[in-house]
Coordinates of C-alpha atoms and ligand atoms in Angstrom, one line a residue:
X1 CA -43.8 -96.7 45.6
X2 CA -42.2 -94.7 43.1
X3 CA -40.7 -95.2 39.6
X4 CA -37.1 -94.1 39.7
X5 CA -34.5 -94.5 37.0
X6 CA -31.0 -93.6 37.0
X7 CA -29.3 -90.9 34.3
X8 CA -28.9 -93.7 31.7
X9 CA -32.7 -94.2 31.3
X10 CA -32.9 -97.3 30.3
X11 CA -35.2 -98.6 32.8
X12 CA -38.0 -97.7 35.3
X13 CA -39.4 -99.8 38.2
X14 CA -41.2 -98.9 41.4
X15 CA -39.0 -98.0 44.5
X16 CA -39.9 -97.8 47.6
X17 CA -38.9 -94.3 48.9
X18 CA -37.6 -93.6 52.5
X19 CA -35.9 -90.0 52.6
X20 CA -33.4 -89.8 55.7
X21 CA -33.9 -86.0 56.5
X22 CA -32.8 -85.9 59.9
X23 CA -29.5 -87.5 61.1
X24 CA -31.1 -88.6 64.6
X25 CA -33.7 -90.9 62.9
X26 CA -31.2 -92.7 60.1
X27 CA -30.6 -95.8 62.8
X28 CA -34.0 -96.2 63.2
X29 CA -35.3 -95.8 59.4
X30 CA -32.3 -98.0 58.5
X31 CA -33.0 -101.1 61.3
X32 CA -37.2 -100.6 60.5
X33 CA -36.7 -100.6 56.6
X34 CA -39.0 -103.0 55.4
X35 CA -36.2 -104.9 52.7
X36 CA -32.8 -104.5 51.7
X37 CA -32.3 -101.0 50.6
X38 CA -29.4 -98.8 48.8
X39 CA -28.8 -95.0 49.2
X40 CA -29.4 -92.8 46.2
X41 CA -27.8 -89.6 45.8
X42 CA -28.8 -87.3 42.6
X43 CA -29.6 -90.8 40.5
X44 CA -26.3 -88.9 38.5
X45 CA -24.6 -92.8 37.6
X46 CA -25.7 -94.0 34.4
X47 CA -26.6 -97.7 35.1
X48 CA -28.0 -99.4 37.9
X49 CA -25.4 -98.8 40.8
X50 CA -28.0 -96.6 42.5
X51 CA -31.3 -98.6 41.6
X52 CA -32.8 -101.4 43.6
X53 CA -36.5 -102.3 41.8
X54 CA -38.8 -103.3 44.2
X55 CA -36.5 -102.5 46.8
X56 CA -36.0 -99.6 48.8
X57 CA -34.1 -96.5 48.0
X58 CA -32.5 -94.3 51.2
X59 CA -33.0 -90.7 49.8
X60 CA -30.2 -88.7 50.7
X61 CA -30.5 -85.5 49.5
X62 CA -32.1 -84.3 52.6
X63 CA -28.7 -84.8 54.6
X64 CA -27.7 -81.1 53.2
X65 CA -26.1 -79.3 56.0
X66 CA -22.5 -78.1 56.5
X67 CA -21.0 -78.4 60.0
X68 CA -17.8 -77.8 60.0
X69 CA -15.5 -75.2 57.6
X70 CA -11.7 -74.3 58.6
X71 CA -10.9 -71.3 56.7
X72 CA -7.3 -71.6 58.0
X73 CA -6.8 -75.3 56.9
X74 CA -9.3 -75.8 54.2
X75 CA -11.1 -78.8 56.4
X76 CA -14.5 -78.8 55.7
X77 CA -16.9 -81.1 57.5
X78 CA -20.3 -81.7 56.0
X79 CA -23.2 -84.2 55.6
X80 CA -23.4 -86.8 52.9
X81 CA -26.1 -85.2 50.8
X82 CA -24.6 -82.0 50.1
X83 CA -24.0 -80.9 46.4
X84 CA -20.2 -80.5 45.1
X85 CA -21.6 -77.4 43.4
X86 CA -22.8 -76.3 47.0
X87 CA -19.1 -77.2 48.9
X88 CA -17.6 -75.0 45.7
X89 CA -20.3 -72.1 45.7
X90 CA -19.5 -71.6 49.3
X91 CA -15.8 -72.1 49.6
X92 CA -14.1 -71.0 46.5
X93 CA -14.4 -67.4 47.7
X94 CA -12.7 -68.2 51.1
X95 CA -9.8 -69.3 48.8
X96 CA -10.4 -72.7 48.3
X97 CA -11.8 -75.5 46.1
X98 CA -12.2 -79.6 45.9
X99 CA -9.4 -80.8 44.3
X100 CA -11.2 -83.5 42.4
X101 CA -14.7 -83.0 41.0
X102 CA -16.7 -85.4 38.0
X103 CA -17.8 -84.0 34.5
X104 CA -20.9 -82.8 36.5
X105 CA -21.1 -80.8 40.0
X106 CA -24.5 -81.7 40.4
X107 CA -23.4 -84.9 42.7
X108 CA -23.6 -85.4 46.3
X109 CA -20.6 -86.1 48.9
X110 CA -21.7 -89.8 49.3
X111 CA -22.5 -90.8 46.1
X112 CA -18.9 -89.4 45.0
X113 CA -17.4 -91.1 47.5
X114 CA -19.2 -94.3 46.9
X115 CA -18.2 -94.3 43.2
X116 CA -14.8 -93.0 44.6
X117 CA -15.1 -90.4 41.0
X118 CA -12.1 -88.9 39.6
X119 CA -11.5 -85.7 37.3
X120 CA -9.6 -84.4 34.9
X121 CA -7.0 -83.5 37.7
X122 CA -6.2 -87.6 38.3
X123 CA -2.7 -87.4 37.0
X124 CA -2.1 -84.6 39.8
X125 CA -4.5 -85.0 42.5
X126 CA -6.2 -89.1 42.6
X127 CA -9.4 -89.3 43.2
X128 CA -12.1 -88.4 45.6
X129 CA -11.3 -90.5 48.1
X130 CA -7.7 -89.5 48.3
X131 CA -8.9 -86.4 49.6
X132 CA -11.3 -87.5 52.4
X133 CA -10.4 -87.4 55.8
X134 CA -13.5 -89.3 57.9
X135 CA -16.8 -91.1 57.1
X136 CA -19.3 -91.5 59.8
X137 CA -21.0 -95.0 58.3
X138 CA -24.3 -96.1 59.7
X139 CA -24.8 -99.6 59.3
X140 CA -28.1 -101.2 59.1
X141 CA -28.1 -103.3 62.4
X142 CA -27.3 -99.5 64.1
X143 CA -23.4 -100.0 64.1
X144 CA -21.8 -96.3 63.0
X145 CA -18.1 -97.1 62.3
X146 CA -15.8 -93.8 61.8
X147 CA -12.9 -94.3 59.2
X148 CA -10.3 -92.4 57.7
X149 CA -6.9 -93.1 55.7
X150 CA -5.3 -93.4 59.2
X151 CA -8.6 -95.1 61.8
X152 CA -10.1 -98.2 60.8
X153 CA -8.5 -97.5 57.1
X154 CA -9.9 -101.2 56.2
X155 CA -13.5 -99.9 56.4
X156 CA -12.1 -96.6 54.9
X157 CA -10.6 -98.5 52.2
X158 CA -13.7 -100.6 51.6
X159 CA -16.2 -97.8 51.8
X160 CA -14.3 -95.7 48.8
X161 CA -15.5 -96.7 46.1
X162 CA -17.5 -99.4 47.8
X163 CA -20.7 -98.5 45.8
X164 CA -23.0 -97.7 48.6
X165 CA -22.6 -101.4 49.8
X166 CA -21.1 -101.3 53.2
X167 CA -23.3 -98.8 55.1
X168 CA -24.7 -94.9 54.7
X169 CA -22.4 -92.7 54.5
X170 CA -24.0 -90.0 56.9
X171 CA -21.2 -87.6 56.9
X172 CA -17.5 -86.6 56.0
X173 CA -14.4 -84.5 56.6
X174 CA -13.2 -83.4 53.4
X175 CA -9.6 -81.4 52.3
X176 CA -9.7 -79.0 50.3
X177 CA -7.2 -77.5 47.8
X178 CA -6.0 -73.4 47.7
X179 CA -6.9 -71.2 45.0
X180 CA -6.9 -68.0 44.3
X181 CA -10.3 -67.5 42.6
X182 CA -12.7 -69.3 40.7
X183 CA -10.6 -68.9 37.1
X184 CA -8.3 -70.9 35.4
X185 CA -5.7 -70.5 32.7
X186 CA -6.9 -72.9 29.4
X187 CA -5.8 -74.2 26.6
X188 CA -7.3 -75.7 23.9
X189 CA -5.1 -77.7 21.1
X190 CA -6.2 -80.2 18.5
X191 CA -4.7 -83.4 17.7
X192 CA -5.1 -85.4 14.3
X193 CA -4.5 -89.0 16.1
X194 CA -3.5 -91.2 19.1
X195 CA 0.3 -90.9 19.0
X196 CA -0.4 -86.9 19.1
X197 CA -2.8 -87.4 22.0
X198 CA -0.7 -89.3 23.8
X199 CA 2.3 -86.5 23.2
X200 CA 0.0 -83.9 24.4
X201 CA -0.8 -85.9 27.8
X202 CA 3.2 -86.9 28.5
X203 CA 3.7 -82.9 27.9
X204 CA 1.6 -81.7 30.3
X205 CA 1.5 -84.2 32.8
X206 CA 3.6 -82.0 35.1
X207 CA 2.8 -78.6 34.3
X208 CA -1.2 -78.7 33.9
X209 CA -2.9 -79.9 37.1
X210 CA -6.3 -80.6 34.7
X211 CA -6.3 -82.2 31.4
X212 CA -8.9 -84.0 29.0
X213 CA -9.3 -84.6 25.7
X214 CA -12.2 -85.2 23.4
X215 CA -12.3 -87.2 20.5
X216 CA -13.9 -87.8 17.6
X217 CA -15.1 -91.5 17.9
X218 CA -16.3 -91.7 14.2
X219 CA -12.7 -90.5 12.7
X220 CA -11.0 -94.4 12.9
X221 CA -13.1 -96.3 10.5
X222 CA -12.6 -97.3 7.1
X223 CA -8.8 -98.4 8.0
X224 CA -8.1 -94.6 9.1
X225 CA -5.9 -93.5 12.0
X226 CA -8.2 -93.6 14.7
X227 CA -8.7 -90.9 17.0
X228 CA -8.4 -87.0 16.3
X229 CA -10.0 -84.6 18.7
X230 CA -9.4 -81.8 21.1
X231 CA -6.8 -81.8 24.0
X232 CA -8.0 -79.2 27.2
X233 CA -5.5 -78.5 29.5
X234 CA -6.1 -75.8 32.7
X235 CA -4.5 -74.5 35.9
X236 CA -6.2 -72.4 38.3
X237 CA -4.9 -68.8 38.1
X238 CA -4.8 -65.6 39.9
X239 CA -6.2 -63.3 37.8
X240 CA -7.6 -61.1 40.2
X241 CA -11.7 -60.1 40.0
X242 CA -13.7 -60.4 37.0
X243 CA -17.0 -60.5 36.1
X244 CA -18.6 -64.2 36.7
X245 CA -20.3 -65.3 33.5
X246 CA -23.6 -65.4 33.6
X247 CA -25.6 -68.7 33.9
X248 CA -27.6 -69.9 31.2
X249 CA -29.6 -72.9 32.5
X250 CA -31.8 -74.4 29.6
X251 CA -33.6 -77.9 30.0
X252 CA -34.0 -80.5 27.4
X253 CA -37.8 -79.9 26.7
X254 CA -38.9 -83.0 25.3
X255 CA -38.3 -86.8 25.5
X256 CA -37.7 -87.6 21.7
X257 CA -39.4 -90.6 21.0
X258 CA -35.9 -91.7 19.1
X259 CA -32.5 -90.9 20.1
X260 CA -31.5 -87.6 18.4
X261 CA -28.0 -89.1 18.4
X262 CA -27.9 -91.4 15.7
X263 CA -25.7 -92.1 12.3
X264 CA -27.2 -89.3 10.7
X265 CA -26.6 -86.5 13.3
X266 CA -23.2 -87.9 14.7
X267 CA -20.7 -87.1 11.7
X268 CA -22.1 -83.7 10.9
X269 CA -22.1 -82.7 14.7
X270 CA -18.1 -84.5 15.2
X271 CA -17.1 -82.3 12.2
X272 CA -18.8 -79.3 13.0
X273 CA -17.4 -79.6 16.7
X274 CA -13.8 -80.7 16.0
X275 CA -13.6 -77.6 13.4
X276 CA -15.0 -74.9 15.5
X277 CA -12.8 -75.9 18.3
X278 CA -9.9 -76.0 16.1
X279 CA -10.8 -72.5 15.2
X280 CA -10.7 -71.0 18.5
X281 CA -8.1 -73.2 19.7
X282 CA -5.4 -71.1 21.9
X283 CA -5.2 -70.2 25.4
X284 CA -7.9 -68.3 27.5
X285 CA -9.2 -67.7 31.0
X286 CA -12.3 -69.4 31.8
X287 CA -14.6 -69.9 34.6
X288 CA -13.9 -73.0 36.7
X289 CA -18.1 -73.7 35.9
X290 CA -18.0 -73.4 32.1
X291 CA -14.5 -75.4 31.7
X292 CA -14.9 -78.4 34.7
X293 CA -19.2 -78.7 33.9
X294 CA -20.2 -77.8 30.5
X295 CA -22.8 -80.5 30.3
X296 CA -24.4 -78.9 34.0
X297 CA -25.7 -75.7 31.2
X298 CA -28.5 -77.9 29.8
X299 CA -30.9 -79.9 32.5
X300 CA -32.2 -83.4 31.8
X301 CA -29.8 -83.6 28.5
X302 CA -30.1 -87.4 28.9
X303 CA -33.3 -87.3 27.0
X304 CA -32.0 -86.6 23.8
X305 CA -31.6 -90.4 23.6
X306 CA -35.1 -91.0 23.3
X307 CA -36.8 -93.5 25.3
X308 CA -35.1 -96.5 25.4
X309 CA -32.2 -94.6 26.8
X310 CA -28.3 -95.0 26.7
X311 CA -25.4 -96.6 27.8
X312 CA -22.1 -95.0 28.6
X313 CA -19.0 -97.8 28.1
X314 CA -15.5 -96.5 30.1
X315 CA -12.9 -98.8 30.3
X316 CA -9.4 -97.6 31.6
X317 CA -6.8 -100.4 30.8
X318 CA -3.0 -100.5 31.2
X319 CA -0.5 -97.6 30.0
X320 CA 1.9 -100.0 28.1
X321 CA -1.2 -101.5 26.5
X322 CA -2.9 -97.9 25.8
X323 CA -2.8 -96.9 23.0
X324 CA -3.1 -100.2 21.2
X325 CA -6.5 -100.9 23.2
X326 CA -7.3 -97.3 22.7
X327 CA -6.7 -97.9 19.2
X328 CA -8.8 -101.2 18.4
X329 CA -11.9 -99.7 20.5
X330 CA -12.5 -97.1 18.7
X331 CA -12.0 -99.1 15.2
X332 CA -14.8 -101.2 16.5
X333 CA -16.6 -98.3 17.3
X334 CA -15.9 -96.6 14.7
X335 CA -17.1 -99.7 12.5
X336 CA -20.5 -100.2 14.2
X337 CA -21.3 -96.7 13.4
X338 CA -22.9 -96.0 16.7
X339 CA -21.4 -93.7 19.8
X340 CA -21.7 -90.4 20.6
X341 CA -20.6 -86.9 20.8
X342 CA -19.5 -87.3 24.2
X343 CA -16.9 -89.2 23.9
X344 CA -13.8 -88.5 26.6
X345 CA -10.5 -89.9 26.5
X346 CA -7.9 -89.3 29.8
X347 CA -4.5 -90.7 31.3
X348 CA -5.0 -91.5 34.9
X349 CA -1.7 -90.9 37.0
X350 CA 0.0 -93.5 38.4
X351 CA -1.0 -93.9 41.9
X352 CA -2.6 -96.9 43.6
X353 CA -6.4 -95.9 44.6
X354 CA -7.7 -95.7 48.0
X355 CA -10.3 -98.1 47.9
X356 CA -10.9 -101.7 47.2
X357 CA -13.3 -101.5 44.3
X358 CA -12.1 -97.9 43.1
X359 CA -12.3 -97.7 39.5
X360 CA -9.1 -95.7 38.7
X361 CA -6.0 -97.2 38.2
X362 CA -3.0 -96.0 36.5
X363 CA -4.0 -96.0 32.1
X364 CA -5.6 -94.5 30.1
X365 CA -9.8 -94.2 30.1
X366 CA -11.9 -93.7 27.5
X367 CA -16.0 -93.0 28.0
X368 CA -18.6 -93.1 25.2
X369 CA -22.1 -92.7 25.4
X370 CA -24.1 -95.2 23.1
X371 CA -27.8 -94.5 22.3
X372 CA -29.5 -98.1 23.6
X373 CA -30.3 -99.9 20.5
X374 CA -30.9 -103.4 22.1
X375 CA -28.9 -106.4 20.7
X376 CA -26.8 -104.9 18.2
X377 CA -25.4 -102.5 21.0
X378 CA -24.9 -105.1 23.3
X379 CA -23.1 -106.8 20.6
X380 CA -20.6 -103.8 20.1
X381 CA -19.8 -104.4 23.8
X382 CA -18.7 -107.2 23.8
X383 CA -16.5 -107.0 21.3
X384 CA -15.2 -104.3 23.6
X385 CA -15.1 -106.3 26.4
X386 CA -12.5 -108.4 25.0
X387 CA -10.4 -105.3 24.1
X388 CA -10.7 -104.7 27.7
X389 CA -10.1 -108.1 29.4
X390 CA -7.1 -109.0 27.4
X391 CA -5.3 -105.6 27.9
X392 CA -6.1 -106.4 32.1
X393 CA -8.2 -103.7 32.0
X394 CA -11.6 -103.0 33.7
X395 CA -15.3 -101.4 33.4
X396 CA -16.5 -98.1 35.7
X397 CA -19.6 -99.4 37.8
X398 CA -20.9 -96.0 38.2
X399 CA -21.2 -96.1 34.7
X400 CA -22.2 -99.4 33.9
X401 CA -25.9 -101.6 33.2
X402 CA -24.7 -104.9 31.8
X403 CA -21.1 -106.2 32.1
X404 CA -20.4 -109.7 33.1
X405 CA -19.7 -111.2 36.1
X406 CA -16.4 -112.6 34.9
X407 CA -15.2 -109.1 33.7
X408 CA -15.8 -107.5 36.9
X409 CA -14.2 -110.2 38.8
X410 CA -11.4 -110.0 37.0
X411 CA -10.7 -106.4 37.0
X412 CA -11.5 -106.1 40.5
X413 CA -9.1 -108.3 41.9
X414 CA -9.8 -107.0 45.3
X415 CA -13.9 -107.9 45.4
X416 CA -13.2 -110.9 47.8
X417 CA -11.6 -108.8 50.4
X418 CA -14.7 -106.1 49.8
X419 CA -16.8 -109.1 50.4
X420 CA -16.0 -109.1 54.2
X421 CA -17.2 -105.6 54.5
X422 CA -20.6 -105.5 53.3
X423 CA -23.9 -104.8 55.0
X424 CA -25.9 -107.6 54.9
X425 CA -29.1 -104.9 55.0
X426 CA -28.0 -103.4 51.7
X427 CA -28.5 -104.5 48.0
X428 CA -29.0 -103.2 44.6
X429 CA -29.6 -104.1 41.3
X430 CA -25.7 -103.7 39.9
X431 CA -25.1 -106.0 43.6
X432 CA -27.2 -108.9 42.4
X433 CA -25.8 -108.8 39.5
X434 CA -22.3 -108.8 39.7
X435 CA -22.3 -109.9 43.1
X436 CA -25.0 -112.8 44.2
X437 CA -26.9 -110.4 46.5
Ligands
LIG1 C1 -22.8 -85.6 33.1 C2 -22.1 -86.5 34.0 C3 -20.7 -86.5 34.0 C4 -20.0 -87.4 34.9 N1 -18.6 -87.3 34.9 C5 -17.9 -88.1 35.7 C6 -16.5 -88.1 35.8 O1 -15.9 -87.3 35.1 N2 -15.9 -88.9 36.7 C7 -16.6 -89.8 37.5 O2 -15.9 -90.5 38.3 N3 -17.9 -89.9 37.4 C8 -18.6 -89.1 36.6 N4 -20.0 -89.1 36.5 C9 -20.7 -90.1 37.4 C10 -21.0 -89.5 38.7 O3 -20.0 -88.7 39.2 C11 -21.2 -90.7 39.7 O4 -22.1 -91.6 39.3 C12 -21.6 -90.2 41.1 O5 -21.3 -91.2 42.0 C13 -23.0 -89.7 41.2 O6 -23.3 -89.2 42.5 P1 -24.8 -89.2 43.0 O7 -24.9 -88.3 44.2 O8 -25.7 -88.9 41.9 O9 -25.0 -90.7 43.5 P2 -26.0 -91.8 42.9 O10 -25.8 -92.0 41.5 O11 -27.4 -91.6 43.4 O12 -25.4 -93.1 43.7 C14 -24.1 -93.6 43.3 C15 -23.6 -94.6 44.3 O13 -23.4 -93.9 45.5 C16 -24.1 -94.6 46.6 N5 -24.4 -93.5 47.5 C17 -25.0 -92.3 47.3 N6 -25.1 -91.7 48.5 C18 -24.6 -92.5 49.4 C19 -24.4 -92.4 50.8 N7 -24.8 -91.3 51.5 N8 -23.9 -93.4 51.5 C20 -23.5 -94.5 50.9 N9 -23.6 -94.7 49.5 C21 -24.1 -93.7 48.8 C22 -25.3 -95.2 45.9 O14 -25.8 -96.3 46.7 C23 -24.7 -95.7 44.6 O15 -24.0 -96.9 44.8 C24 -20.7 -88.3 35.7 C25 -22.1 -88.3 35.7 C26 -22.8 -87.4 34.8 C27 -24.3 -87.5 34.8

């Protein structure tokens, strides 16, 4: 038994640990698991998607080989426990790179297709899943079920996005997008509200493949216009060879006893970072490392919450309703005085997601991180719940330690369907409770 937690840190109960290495032994250590277990990738989701206390966790990490690379098509067929950052270190200098990739590269295949994740190229390229090929699914009872978009696309369907619930995924095809190199063309313009945001995102919904905006989550209170920040906006460019920055890997070196992100440090740090940005706004060629995975710079930066932990909220709720939502979250927000520096705000295309429980959906998201300050947090949330629920909006599992029940039902009108997919061998902590089991 081990004590495992996820990124959020906000709690830590003994696992039991099986690692499945070896491909040939995955029935067996699946059929002979002592209880219901759940695979955990790299523990990157915040709440308690990848936890199962007391339970057993299906390491995954071990499932690291590559099998299969087209260099004339850009298929690439690996196993589930490869890194992103691997499939991009090794392909991007054969000229091609994975179309959709999280705020952090540090991620395994099946963990980013369980959470079917999304980046900032939604509006242009979906999500994960819309990118995937095949999954080879072991089941518990010994079953291995091959899906794709076009065989057995109800267990493809379920399995995106299906938060690890309807087997291990063992291995998958994956397409791949063309580049030229590892750069991209950038620009960086700041916005003084919402309406300018939302300008920004109509403007370059066609002609910037990645987009993103930060935003200043403190800037709506007191009656203000809420919502000033930072609008990125990138296409990968042919810019022929340059020298690749260097990588500066630093690690968080202490667990504060506090969170470090509090009302003192938040407005100086928003107004330091809004202005320098606004200074060297304009357009540059970056790195795809430095402008996809800033955060990946500084290991275990999750401490800096102290140890209680932290929350991150994201919601992503109806375009027509948007900005209004948008608006009223971060007033409350805003109000409580709490939140964070990383605070994201992105319009997600309009396409209809490939699996049942995917998250995306055509909107707008925001994500904040909150520092866990026990009742009066869970109070905030609530209050953003209901911003949520009556704009027919819904909550990210990957992301998520607390919501309701009743929220997740009802943003997930699809769950009962999902319901007829699950592995009866399988359970986690987020399963039992927003699910029964
Ligand atoms: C800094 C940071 C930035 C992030 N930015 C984004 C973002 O921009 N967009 C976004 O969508 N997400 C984002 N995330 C969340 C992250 O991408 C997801 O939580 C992702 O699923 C984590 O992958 P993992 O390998 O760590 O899986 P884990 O967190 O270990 O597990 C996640 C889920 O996948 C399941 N799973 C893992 N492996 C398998 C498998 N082989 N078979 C079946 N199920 C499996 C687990 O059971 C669990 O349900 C971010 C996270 C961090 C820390």
């Amino acid at each position: 038994m081990r004590t495992i937690s996820s990124w959020g840190r906000l709690s830590a109960f003994p696992h039991q640990l099986i690692a499945l290495n070896d491909p040939a032994r995955i029935a067996s250590l699946l059929r002979d698991s002592p209880k219901p277990g759940i695979a955990y990738g790299m523990g990157r989701s915040y709440g308690d998607v990848c936890l199962n206390p007391e339970g057993v966790l299906w390491l995954t990490t071990g499932l690291d080989h590559f099998i299969a690379f087209d260099e004339s098509t850009g298929r690439l067929t690996c196993e589930a426990g490869v890194l992103l950052r691997d499939i991009q270190r090794l392909t991007i200098p054969h000229g091609w790179i994975l179309p959709v990739t999280p705020g952090t590269q540090l991620v395994t295949v099946g963990g980013a297709i369980a959470n079917d994740v999304h980046g900032k190229s939604h509006h242009v390229s979906g999500s994960f899943g819309d990118h995937i090929e095949r999954i080879r699914l072991m089941r518990t009872d010994g079953e291995i079920i091959e899906c794709g978009p076009h065989s057995r696309p109800d267990w493809f369907a379920a399995t995106v996005g299906g938060l690890g619930l309807t087997g291990v995924i063992v291995e998958a095809e994956i397409q791949l997008r063309r580049v030229a190199g590892p750069w991209l063309d950038t620009e960086t313009l700041p916005f003084a509200d919402l309406d300018e945001f939302f300008r920004l995102t109509d403007d370059s919904e066609t002609a910037w493949e990645h987009t993103v905006a930060w935003i200043d989550c403190i800037s709506g209170g007191m009656g203000g216009k809420a919502g000033r920040g930072i609008f990125m906006r990138g296409n990968h460019a042919d810019v022929g060879q340059r020298p690749e920055p260097k990588a500066r890997q630093r690690t968080m070196p202490f667990t504060p006893p506090l969170s470090l992100v509090n009302r003192l440090s938040l407005r100086p740090f928003n107004i330091t970072y809004y202005n320098l940005k606004k200074w060297r706004a304009g357009r540059a060629i970056l790195h795809y490392e430095p402008f996809f995975y800033p955060l990946d710079n500084l290991q275990e930066w999750n401490r800096m919450y102290g140890s209680r932990g932290f929350f991150q909220y994201q919601s992503v709720v109806p375009r027509e309703v948007g900005q209004d939502a948008t608006q009223a979250m971060l007033r409350e927000i805003a109000r409580s005085g709490d939140g964070s520096f990383l605070a994201v705000l992105k319009t997600f295309g309009n396409r209809q997601p490939p699996g049942m429980l995917s998250f995306p959906q055509p909107g707008v998201t925001l994500a904040l991180d909150f520092p866990n300050h026990g009742d009066k947090t869970h109070r905030l949330f609530a209050r953003l719940d209901a911003i949520v629920r009556a704009a027919k909006g819904r909550l990210y599992p990957a992301k998520d330690a607390r919501m309701s029940r009743a929220l997740f039902a009802a943003g997930y009108p699809r769950l009962p369907e999902f319901l007829n997919y699950r592995d009866a061998g399988i359970s986690s902590e987020l399963s039992r409770r927003l699910i029964e089991n």
